Coordinates of C-alpha atoms in Angstrom, one line a residue:
X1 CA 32.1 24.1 -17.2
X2 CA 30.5 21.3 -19.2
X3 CA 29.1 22.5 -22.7
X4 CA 25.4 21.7 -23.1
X5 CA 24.6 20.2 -26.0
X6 CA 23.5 21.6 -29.2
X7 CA 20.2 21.9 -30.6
X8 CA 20.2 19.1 -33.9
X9 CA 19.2 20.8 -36.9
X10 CA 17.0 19.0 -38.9
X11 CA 15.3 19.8 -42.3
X12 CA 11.4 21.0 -42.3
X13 CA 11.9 23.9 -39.7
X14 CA 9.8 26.2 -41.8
X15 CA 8.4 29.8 -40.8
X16 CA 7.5 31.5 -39.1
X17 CA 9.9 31.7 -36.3
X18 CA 9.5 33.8 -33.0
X19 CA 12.2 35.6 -31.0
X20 CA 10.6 37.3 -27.8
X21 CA 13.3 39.3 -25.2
X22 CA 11.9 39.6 -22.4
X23 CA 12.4 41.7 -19.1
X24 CA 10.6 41.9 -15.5
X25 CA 9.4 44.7 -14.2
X26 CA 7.3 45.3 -11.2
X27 CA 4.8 48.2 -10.9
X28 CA 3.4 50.1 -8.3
X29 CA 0.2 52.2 -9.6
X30 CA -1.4 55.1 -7.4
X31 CA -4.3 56.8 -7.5
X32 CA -3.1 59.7 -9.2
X33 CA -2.0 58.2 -11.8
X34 CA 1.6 58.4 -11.1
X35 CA 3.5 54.8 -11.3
X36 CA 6.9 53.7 -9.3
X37 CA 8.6 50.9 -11.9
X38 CA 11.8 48.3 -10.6
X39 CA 13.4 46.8 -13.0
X40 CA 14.2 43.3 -11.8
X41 CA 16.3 42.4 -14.6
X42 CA 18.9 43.7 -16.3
X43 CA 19.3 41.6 -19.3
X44 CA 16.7 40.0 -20.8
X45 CA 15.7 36.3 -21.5
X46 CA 14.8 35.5 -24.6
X47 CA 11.8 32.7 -25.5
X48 CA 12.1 31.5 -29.1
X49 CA 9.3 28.8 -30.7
X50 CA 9.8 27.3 -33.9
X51 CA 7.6 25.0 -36.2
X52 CA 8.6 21.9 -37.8
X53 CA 6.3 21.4 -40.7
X54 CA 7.5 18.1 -42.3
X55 CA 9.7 15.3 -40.2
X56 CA 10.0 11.8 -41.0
X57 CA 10.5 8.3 -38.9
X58 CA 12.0 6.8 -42.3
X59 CA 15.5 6.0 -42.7
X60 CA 16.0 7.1 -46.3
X61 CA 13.1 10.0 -46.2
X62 CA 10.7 7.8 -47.3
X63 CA 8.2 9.8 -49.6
X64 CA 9.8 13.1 -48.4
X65 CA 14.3 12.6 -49.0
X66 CA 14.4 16.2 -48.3
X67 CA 13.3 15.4 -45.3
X68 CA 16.5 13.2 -44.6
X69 CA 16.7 10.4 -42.5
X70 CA 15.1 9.9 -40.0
X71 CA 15.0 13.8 -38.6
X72 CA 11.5 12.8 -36.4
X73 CA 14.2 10.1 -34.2
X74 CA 16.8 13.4 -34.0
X75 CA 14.4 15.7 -33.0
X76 CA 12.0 13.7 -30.7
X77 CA 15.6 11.9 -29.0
X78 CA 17.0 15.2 -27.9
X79 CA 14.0 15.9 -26.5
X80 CA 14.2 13.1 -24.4
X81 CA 17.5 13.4 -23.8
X82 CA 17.1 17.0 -22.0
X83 CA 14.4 14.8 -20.0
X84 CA 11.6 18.1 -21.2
X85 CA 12.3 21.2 -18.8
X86 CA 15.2 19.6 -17.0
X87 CA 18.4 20.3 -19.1
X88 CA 19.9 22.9 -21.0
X89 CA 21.2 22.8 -24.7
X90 CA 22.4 25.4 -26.9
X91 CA 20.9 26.9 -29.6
X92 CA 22.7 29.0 -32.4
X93 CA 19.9 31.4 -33.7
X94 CA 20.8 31.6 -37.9
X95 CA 20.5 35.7 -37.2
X96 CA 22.4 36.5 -34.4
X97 CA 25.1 33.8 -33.8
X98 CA 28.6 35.6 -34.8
X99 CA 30.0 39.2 -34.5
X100 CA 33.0 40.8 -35.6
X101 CA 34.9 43.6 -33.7
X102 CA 33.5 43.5 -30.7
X103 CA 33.9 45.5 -27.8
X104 CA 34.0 44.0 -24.8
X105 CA 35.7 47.0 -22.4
X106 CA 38.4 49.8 -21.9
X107 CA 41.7 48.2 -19.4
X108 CA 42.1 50.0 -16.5
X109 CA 45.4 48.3 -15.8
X110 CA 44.6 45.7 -13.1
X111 CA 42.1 43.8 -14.9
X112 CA 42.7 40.9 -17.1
X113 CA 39.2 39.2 -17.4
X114 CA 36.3 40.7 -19.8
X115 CA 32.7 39.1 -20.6
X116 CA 32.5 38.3 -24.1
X117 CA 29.4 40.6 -25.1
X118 CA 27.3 41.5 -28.4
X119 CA 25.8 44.9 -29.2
X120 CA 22.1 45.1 -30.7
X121 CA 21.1 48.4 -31.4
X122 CA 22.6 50.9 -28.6
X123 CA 21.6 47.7 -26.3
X124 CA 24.7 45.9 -25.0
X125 CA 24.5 42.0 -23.2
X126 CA 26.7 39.2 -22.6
X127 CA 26.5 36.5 -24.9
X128 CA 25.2 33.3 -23.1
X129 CA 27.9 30.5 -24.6
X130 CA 30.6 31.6 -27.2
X131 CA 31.5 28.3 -29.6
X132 CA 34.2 29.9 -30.8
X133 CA 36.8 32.9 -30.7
X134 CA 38.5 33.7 -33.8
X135 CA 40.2 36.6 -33.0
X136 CA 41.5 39.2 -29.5
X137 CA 42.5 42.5 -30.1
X138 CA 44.4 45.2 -28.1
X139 CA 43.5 49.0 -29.3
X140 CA 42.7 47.0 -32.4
X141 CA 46.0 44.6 -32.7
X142 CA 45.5 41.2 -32.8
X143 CA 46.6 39.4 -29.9
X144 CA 47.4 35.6 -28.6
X145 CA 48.3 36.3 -25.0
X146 CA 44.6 34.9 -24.1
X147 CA 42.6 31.8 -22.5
X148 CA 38.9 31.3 -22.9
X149 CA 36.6 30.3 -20.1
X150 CA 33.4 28.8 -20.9
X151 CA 30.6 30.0 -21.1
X152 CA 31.8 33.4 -22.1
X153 CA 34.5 34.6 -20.0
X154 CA 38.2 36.3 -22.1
X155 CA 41.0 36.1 -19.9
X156 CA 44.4 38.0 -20.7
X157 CA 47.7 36.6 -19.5
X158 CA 48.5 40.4 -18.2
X159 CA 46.5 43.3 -18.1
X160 CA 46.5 45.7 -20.8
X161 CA 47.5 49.3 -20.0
X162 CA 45.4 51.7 -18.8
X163 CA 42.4 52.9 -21.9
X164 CA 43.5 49.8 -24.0
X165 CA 40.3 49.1 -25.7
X166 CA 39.4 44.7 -25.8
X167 CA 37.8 44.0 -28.6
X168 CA 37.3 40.3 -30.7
X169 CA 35.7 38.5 -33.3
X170 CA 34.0 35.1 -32.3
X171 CA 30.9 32.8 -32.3
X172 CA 28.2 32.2 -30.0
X173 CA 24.8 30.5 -28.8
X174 CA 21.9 30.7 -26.4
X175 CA 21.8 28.4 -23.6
X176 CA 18.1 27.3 -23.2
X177 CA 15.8 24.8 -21.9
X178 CA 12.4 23.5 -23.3
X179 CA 9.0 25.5 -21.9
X180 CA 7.4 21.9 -21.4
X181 CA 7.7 18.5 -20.6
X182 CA 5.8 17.3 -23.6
X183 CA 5.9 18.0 -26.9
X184 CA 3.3 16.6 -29.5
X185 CA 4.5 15.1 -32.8
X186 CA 1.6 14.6 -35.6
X187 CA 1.8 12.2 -37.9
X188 CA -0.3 13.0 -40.9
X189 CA 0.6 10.7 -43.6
X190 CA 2.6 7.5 -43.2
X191 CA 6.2 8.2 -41.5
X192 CA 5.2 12.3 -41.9
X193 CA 5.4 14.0 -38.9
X194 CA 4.6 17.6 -37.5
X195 CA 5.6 19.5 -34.9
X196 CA 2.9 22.9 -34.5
X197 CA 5.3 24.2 -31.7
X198 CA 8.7 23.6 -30.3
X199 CA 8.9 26.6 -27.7
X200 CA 12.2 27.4 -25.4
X201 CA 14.1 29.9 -23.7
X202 CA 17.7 31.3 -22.7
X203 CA 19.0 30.6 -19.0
X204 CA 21.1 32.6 -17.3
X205 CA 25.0 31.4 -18.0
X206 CA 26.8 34.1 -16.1
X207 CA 27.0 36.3 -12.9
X208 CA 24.8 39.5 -12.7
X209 CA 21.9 41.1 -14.4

């Protein structure tokens, strides 16, 4: 599978940022009160916005070098380059892009592929792209004997023995899209722009849930 592009990261995203998981859930109400909820969805989606308080269309930074060069071209180029709603990129949120120690499942001696997963809370989900995996362990041994599939799937050259516990350290990323097919840069001073809003939200990068 071809990996997506990555969200550029460009100075001026300034706070706050929003992280919003959510589910779908349809709901029968009745008279008395009583209510019959289906849970459509296993895992959630997760929408994310961000704000961009300072970009700039100069090549040096112009009256804002922190701003780097030319960050308003990076930004408003990817953009167009996803072509708005139609393309997915990743995005590695700062807060929740690398785990150590994983579990991803107990063997039961005939499997040999395991979902590369991340724990939040007592809540457990597979990760939607890993970048990279550091390390693979067997009952907490480090191991070689392993290929990656992308976006997120660890495949042993044998199966461990029955109760082995699969565990591993790696990185990963949400695979998203853009809520919109515009988005609406302010300039506010000469070659100083703004973006008020920059929303998007996680896909769905493997089977189930």
């Amino acid at each position: 599978m071809t990996t997506p592009p990555s969200l550029p990261t460009v100075p001026g995203l300034s706070w706050s940022r929003h992280k919003k998981p959510q589910f779908d859930t349809r709901i029968a109400s009745h008279v008395s009160g009583r209510e019959v909820r289906v849970p459509l969805r296993i895992y959630p989606l997760y929408e994310f916005e961000a704000v961009y308080s300072g970009l700039t269309s100069a090549a040096s930074g112009g009256f804002a070098p922190q701003l780097g060069s030319q960050s308003l071209q990076s930004l408003m180029g990817f953009f167009n380059q996803m072509q708005g709603q139609a393309n997915t990129f990743l995005y590695s949120d700062p807060d929740d892009n690398t785990i150590t120690g994983q579990a991803l499942g107990n063997a039961d001696g005939a499997t040999t592929a395991f979902l590369f997963a991340r724990t939040l809370g007592g809540f457990a989900e597979p990760v939607g792209w890993v970048t990279a995996v550091n390390n693979v362990y067997l009952n907490g041994a480090p191991t070689a004997a392993y290929t990656f599939t992308g976006p997120n799937t660890l495949n042993l050259n044998s199966a461990p023995a029955f109760g082995v516990a699969v565990s591993a350290d790696f990185t990963y990323a949400y695979n998203c899209r853009f809520l919109e097919d515009q988005m609406d840069f302010e300039e506010f001073m000469s070659t100083l722009y703004r973006l008020g809003s920059m929303k998007f939200r996680s896909v769905k990068s493997w089977l189930g849930g």
